[in-house]
PDB file of C-alpha atoms in Angstrom:
ATOM      1  CA  UNK A 284      -0.115   0.110  -0.006  1.00 49.00           C
ATOM      2  CA  UNK A 285       1.561   3.509  -0.979  1.00 57.00           C
ATOM      3  CA  UNK A 286       1.384   5.586   2.191  1.00 66.00           C
ATOM      4  CA  UNK A 287       2.481   8.581   0.464  1.00 78.00           C
ATOM      5  CA  UNK A 288      -0.749  10.484   0.174  1.00 85.00           C
ATOM      6  CA  UNK A 289      -1.118   9.953   3.826  1.00 90.00           C
ATOM      7  CA  UNK A 290       2.282  11.382   5.020  1.00 92.00           C
ATOM      8  CA  UNK A 291       1.611  14.185   2.648  1.00 94.00           C
ATOM      9  CA  UNK A 292      -1.789  14.994   3.833  1.00 95.00           C
ATOM     10  CA  UNK A 293      -0.763  14.318   7.693  1.00 96.00           C
ATOM     11  CA  UNK A 294       2.232  16.879   6.940  1.00 96.00           C
ATOM     12  CA  UNK A 295       0.106  19.419   5.285  1.00 97.00           C
ATOM     13  CA  UNK A 296      -2.587  19.380   8.057  1.00 97.00           C
ATOM     14  CA  UNK A 297      -0.237  18.938  10.951  1.00 97.00           C
ATOM     15  CA  UNK A 298       1.686  21.934   9.575  1.00 97.00           C
ATOM     16  CA  UNK A 299      -1.720  24.068   9.586  1.00 98.00           C
ATOM     17  CA  UNK A 300      -2.925  23.155  12.973  1.00 97.00           C
ATOM     18  CA  UNK A 301       0.567  23.562  14.644  1.00 97.00           C
ATOM     19  CA  UNK A 302       1.064  26.984  12.943  1.00 98.00           C
ATOM     20  CA  UNK A 303      -2.656  27.746  13.830  1.00 97.00           C
ATOM     21  CA  UNK A 304      -2.276  26.823  17.226  1.00 96.00           C
ATOM     22  CA  UNK A 305       1.079  29.308  17.675  1.00 97.00           C
ATOM     23  CA  UNK A 306      -0.801  31.970  16.318  1.00 97.00           C
ATOM     24  CA  UNK A 307      -3.452  31.499  18.959  1.00 97.00           C
ATOM     25  CA  UNK A 308      -0.485  31.456  21.408  1.00 96.00           C
ATOM     26  CA  UNK A 309       0.679  34.619  20.039  1.00 97.00           C
ATOM     27  CA  UNK A 310      -2.698  36.224  20.405  1.00 96.00           C
ATOM     28  CA  UNK A 311      -3.021  34.917  23.994  1.00 95.00           C
ATOM     29  CA  UNK A 312       0.492  36.558  24.577  1.00 95.00           C
ATOM     30  CA  UNK A 313      -0.183  39.816  23.065  1.00 95.00           C
ATOM     31  CA  UNK A 314      -3.579  39.949  25.199  1.00 94.00           C
ATOM     32  CA  UNK A 315      -1.402  39.837  28.235  1.00 91.00           C
ATOM     33  CA  UNK A 316      -2.681  36.257  29.125  1.00 91.00           C
ATOM     34  CA  UNK A 317      -0.304  33.243  29.779  1.00 89.00           C
ATOM     35  CA  UNK A 318      -0.287  31.513  26.489  1.00 92.00           C
ATOM     36  CA  UNK A 319       0.120  28.154  27.861  1.00 89.00           C
ATOM     37  CA  UNK A 320      -2.224  28.629  30.790  1.00 85.00           C
ATOM     38  CA  UNK A 321      -5.852  28.228  30.989  1.00 83.00           C
ATOM     39  CA  UNK A 322      -6.745  30.667  28.202  1.00 86.00           C
ATOM     40  CA  UNK A 323      -5.040  27.953  25.849  1.00 87.00           C
ATOM     41  CA  UNK A 324      -7.936  25.698  25.882  1.00 87.00           C
ATOM     42  CA  UNK A 325      -9.934  28.283  24.048  1.00 89.00           C
ATOM     43  CA  UNK A 326      -7.791  27.222  20.907  1.00 89.00           C
ATOM     44  CA  UNK A 327      -8.914  23.549  21.016  1.00 92.00           C
ATOM     45  CA  UNK A 328     -11.372  24.389  18.112  1.00 95.00           C
ATOM     46  CA  UNK A 329      -8.278  25.032  15.754  1.00 96.00           C
ATOM     47  CA  UNK A 330      -7.051  21.449  16.310  1.00 95.00           C
ATOM     48  CA  UNK A 331     -10.537  19.926  16.079  1.00 96.00           C
ATOM     49  CA  UNK A 332     -11.324  22.018  13.003  1.00 97.00           C
ATOM     50  CA  UNK A 333      -8.164  21.056  11.157  1.00 97.00           C
ATOM     51  CA  UNK A 334      -8.344  17.683  12.093  1.00 97.00           C
ATOM     52  CA  UNK A 335     -11.742  17.319  10.741  1.00 97.00           C
ATOM     53  CA  UNK A 336     -10.600  18.835   7.324  1.00 97.00           C
ATOM     54  CA  UNK A 337      -7.540  16.537   7.145  1.00 97.00           C
ATOM     55  CA  UNK A 338      -9.389  13.274   7.852  1.00 96.00           C
ATOM     56  CA  UNK A 339     -12.160  14.272   5.418  1.00 96.00           C
ATOM     57  CA  UNK A 340      -9.595  15.365   2.773  1.00 96.00           C
ATOM     58  CA  UNK A 341      -7.938  12.123   3.192  1.00 95.00           C
ATOM     59  CA  UNK A 342     -10.960   9.907   2.929  1.00 94.00           C
ATOM     60  CA  UNK A 343     -12.190  11.799  -0.235  1.00 94.00           C
ATOM     61  CA  UNK A 344      -9.002  12.493  -1.958  1.00 93.00           C
ATOM     62  CA  UNK A 345      -6.353  10.172  -1.172  1.00 91.00           C
ATOM     63  CA  UNK A 346      -8.756   7.242  -0.407  1.00 89.00           C
ATOM     64  CA  UNK A 347     -11.415   7.600  -3.253  1.00 89.00           C
ATOM     65  CA  UNK A 348     -14.234   8.265  -0.492  1.00 91.00           C
ATOM     66  CA  UNK A 349     -13.944   5.291   1.543  1.00 91.00           C
ATOM     67  CA  UNK A 350     -11.793   4.970   4.766  1.00 93.00           C
ATOM     68  CA  UNK A 351     -11.624   2.415   7.564  1.00 93.00           C
ATOM     69  CA  UNK A 352     -11.730   3.324  11.063  1.00 95.00           C
ATOM     70  CA  UNK A 353      -7.992   2.620  11.906  1.00 94.00           C
ATOM     71  CA  UNK A 354      -7.123   4.663   8.677  1.00 95.00           C
ATOM     72  CA  UNK A 355      -9.038   7.538  10.007  1.00 95.00           C
ATOM     73  CA  UNK A 356      -7.394   6.778  13.428  1.00 96.00           C
ATOM     74  CA  UNK A 357      -3.873   6.612  11.849  1.00 95.00           C
ATOM     75  CA  UNK A 358      -4.189   9.860   9.912  1.00 96.00           C
ATOM     76  CA  UNK A 359      -5.553  11.507  12.715  1.00 97.00           C
ATOM     77  CA  UNK A 360      -2.858  10.594  15.124  1.00 97.00           C
ATOM     78  CA  UNK A 361      -0.255  11.583  12.562  1.00 97.00           C
ATOM     79  CA  UNK A 362      -1.796  15.109  12.061  1.00 97.00           C
ATOM     80  CA  UNK A 363      -1.984  15.419  16.101  1.00 97.00           C
ATOM     81  CA  UNK A 364       1.573  14.254  16.365  1.00 97.00           C
ATOM     82  CA  UNK A 365       2.984  16.429  13.710  1.00 97.00           C
ATOM     83  CA  UNK A 366       0.902  19.606  15.139  1.00 97.00           C
ATOM     84  CA  UNK A 367       1.741  19.180  18.608  1.00 97.00           C
ATOM     85  CA  UNK A 368       5.632  18.911  17.677  1.00 97.00           C
ATOM     86  CA  UNK A 369       5.623  21.894  15.722  1.00 98.00           C
ATOM     87  CA  UNK A 370       3.517  23.888  18.115  1.00 97.00           C
ATOM     88  CA  UNK A 371       6.070  22.754  21.032  1.00 96.00           C
ATOM     89  CA  UNK A 372       8.954  23.541  18.835  1.00 97.00           C
ATOM     90  CA  UNK A 373       7.636  27.108  18.132  1.00 97.00           C
ATOM     91  CA  UNK A 374       6.578  27.956  21.905  1.00 96.00           C
ATOM     92  CA  UNK A 375       9.920  26.679  22.939  1.00 96.00           C
ATOM     93  CA  UNK A 376      11.913  28.745  20.561  1.00 96.00           C
ATOM     94  CA  UNK A 377       9.448  31.804  21.781  1.00 96.00           C
ATOM     95  CA  UNK A 378      10.119  31.224  25.235  1.00 94.00           C
ATOM     96  CA  UNK A 379      13.726  30.791  25.109  1.00 95.00           C
ATOM     97  CA  UNK A 380      14.719  33.541  22.474  1.00 95.00           C
ATOM     98  CA  UNK A 381      12.009  36.108  22.634  1.00 94.00           C
ATOM     99  CA  UNK A 382      10.414  35.927  26.283  1.00 92.00           C
ATOM    100  CA  UNK A 383      11.704  33.765  28.994  1.00 90.00           C
ATOM    101  CA  UNK A 384       8.976  34.717  31.671  1.00 90.00           C
ATOM    102  CA  UNK A 385       6.650  31.944  30.241  1.00 90.00           C
ATOM    103  CA  UNK A 386       7.609  29.597  33.072  1.00 90.00           C
ATOM    104  CA  UNK A 387       7.106  32.391  35.700  1.00 89.00           C
ATOM    105  CA  UNK A 388       3.711  32.753  34.015  1.00 89.00           C
ATOM    106  CA  UNK A 389       3.039  29.176  34.738  1.00 87.00           C
ATOM    107  CA  UNK A 390       3.992  29.256  38.273  1.00 88.00           C
ATOM    108  CA  UNK A 391       1.983  32.708  38.988  1.00 88.00           C
ATOM    109  CA  UNK A 392      -1.271  30.507  37.449  1.00 87.00           C
ATOM    110  CA  UNK A 393      -0.313  27.783  39.704  1.00 86.00           C
ATOM    111  CA  UNK A 394       0.113  29.733  42.780  1.00 87.00           C
ATOM    112  CA  UNK A 395      -3.295  31.922  42.013  1.00 89.00           C
ATOM    113  CA  UNK A 396      -5.021  28.366  41.388  1.00 87.00           C
ATOM    114  CA  UNK A 397      -3.815  27.079  44.774  1.00 87.00           C
ATOM    115  CA  UNK A 398      -5.032  30.275  46.521  1.00 88.00           C
ATOM    116  CA  UNK A 399      -8.558  29.755  45.109  1.00 86.00           C
ATOM    117  CA  UNK A 400      -8.438  25.872  46.175  1.00 85.00           C
ATOM    118  CA  UNK A 401      -6.826  26.774  49.701  1.00 83.00           C
ATOM    119  CA  UNK A 402     -10.191  26.519  51.337  1.00 82.00           C
ATOM    120  CA  UNK A 403     -11.225  23.495  49.695  1.00 85.00           C
ATOM    121  CA  UNK A 404      -7.980  21.430  50.204  1.00 85.00           C
ATOM    122  CA  UNK A 405      -7.828  22.432  53.866  1.00 83.00           C
ATOM    123  CA  UNK A 406      -4.703  23.921  55.416  1.00 86.00           C
ATOM    124  CA  UNK A 407      -2.667  20.779  55.783  1.00 87.00           C
ATOM    125  CA  UNK A 408      -3.075  19.682  52.273  1.00 88.00           C
ATOM    126  CA  UNK A 409      -2.501  22.959  51.105  1.00 86.00           C
ATOM    127  CA  UNK A 410       0.547  23.252  53.017  1.00 88.00           C
ATOM    128  CA  UNK A 411       2.068  19.830  52.040  1.00 89.00           C
ATOM    129  CA  UNK A 412       1.418  21.061  48.298  1.00 88.00           C
ATOM    130  CA  UNK A 413       2.928  24.169  48.513  1.00 88.00           C
ATOM    131  CA  UNK A 414       5.740  22.878  50.313  1.00 88.00           C
ATOM    132  CA  UNK A 415       6.414  20.318  47.527  1.00 89.00           C
ATOM    133  CA  UNK A 416       5.960  23.035  44.994  1.00 88.00           C
ATOM    134  CA  UNK A 417       8.493  25.305  46.527  1.00 88.00           C
ATOM    135  CA  UNK A 418      11.120  22.687  46.408  1.00 87.00           C
ATOM    136  CA  UNK A 419      10.463  21.801  42.667  1.00 85.00           C
ATOM    137  CA  UNK A 420       9.501  25.077  41.186  1.00 82.00           C
ATOM    138  CA  UNK A 421      13.009  25.792  40.003  1.00 83.00           C
ATOM    139  CA  UNK A 422      12.375  22.765  37.488  1.00 81.00           C
ATOM    140  CA  UNK A 423      10.045  24.892  35.759  1.00 83.00           C
ATOM    141  CA  UNK A 424      11.963  25.692  32.565  1.00 91.00           C
ATOM    142  CA  UNK A 425      10.709  26.611  29.227  1.00 93.00           C
ATOM    143  CA  UNK A 426      11.888  23.005  27.931  1.00 93.00           C
ATOM    144  CA  UNK A 427       9.840  21.252  30.379  1.00 92.00           C
ATOM    145  CA  UNK A 428       6.657  23.586  29.882  1.00 91.00           C
ATOM    146  CA  UNK A 429       6.829  22.780  26.403  1.00 93.00           C
ATOM    147  CA  UNK A 430       7.227  18.997  26.729  1.00 94.00           C
ATOM    148  CA  UNK A 431       4.060  19.374  28.994  1.00 91.00           C
ATOM    149  CA  UNK A 432       2.226  21.075  26.566  1.00 93.00           C
ATOM    150  CA  UNK A 433       3.213  18.726  23.906  1.00 95.00           C
ATOM    151  CA  UNK A 434       1.744  15.680  26.067  1.00 95.00           C
ATOM    152  CA  UNK A 435      -1.390  17.521  26.696  1.00 93.00           C
ATOM    153  CA  UNK A 436      -2.120  18.041  22.810  1.00 95.00           C
ATOM    154  CA  UNK A 437      -1.128  14.516  22.194  1.00 96.00           C
ATOM    155  CA  UNK A 438      -3.503  13.047  24.922  1.00 96.00           C
ATOM    156  CA  UNK A 439      -6.211  15.438  24.250  1.00 94.00           C
ATOM    157  CA  UNK A 440      -5.793  14.914  20.122  1.00 95.00           C
ATOM    158  CA  UNK A 441      -5.899  10.990  20.642  1.00 96.00           C
ATOM    159  CA  UNK A 442      -9.313  11.475  22.200  1.00 96.00           C
ATOM    160  CA  UNK A 443     -10.470  13.660  19.559  1.00 96.00           C
ATOM    161  CA  UNK A 444      -9.021  11.135  16.781  1.00 96.00           C
ATOM    162  CA  UNK A 445     -10.936   8.305  18.060  1.00 96.00           C
ATOM    163  CA  UNK A 446     -14.332  10.399  17.561  1.00 96.00           C
ATOM    164  CA  UNK A 447     -13.294  12.023  14.197  1.00 96.00           C
ATOM    165  CA  UNK A 448     -12.164   8.814  12.833  1.00 95.00           C
ATOM    166  CA  UNK A 449     -15.816   7.156  13.789  1.00 95.00           C
ATOM    167  CA  UNK A 450     -17.565  10.033  12.268  1.00 95.00           C
ATOM    168  CA  UNK A 451     -15.860   9.887   8.855  1.00 95.00           C
ATOM    169  CA  UNK A 452     -15.514   6.258   8.495  1.00 93.00           C
ATOM    170  CA  UNK A 453     -17.163   5.010   5.327  1.00 91.00           C
ATOM    171  CA  UNK A 454     -16.955   1.320   4.389  1.00 88.00           C
ATOM    172  CA  UNK A 455     -16.932   0.526   0.706  1.00 81.00           C
ATOM    173  CA  UNK A 456     -20.335  -1.182  -0.245  1.00 78.00           C
ATOM    174  CA  UNK A 457     -19.836  -5.170  -0.678  1.00 73.00           C
ATOM    175  CA  UNK A 458     -20.334  -4.953  -4.391  1.00 71.00           C
ATOM    176  CA  UNK A 459     -17.969  -2.354  -5.283  1.00 66.00           C
ATOM    177  CA  UNK A 460     -15.157  -4.251  -3.621  1.00 62.00           C
ATOM    178  CA  UNK A 461     -12.213  -4.608  -6.213  1.00 59.00           C
ATOM    179  CA  UNK A 462     -12.174  -8.109  -7.489  1.00 50.00           C
ATOM    180  CA  UNK A 463      -9.283  -9.901  -7.408  1.00 52.00           C
ATOM    181  CA  UNK A 464      -7.816 -10.871 -10.797  1.00 50.00           C
ATOM    182  CA  UNK A 465      -6.219 -14.229 -11.774  1.00 55.00           C
ATOM    183  CA  UNK A 466      -2.930 -14.186 -13.250  1.00 55.00           C
ATOM    184  CA  UNK A 467      -2.196 -16.954 -15.456  1.00 44.00           C
TER     185      UNK A 467
END
């Protein structure tokens, strides 16, 4: 089986999703929000939209209108993987070259969230979490932040792929199956 259309489509749509997410990252950054914090979830629609378009394109243009669930899942996972990798690389470069305060933004968001959760956790659990965090907060580097976002995008993307592959699966009708030829 020729996988060239699969890889070509995955590269194209993975790049579109990765760049689209990075543009959203920049938009959040210039709005003064943490681009990898809670607001970043608002950009999930970009990945879903590109994943739908890429899966549908692959089914209709690369596979002649029919696609198994496994093939739909495969194209989706490739798109998600390439998208997450491109985004993580761009975010890492941005955070190391342009603005190294992004890990500090993550720390500030965590501290703010912990203050809100303090009354629900109770003082003992709150203090235990904060003590552990204080010991390890120097490990919040841009590399680890970008890797964490990569992992989050992969896990979320796989869930999206499972659903989208099911939606775009289209089995070939029984009588349209290509008939085997007998070679003499």
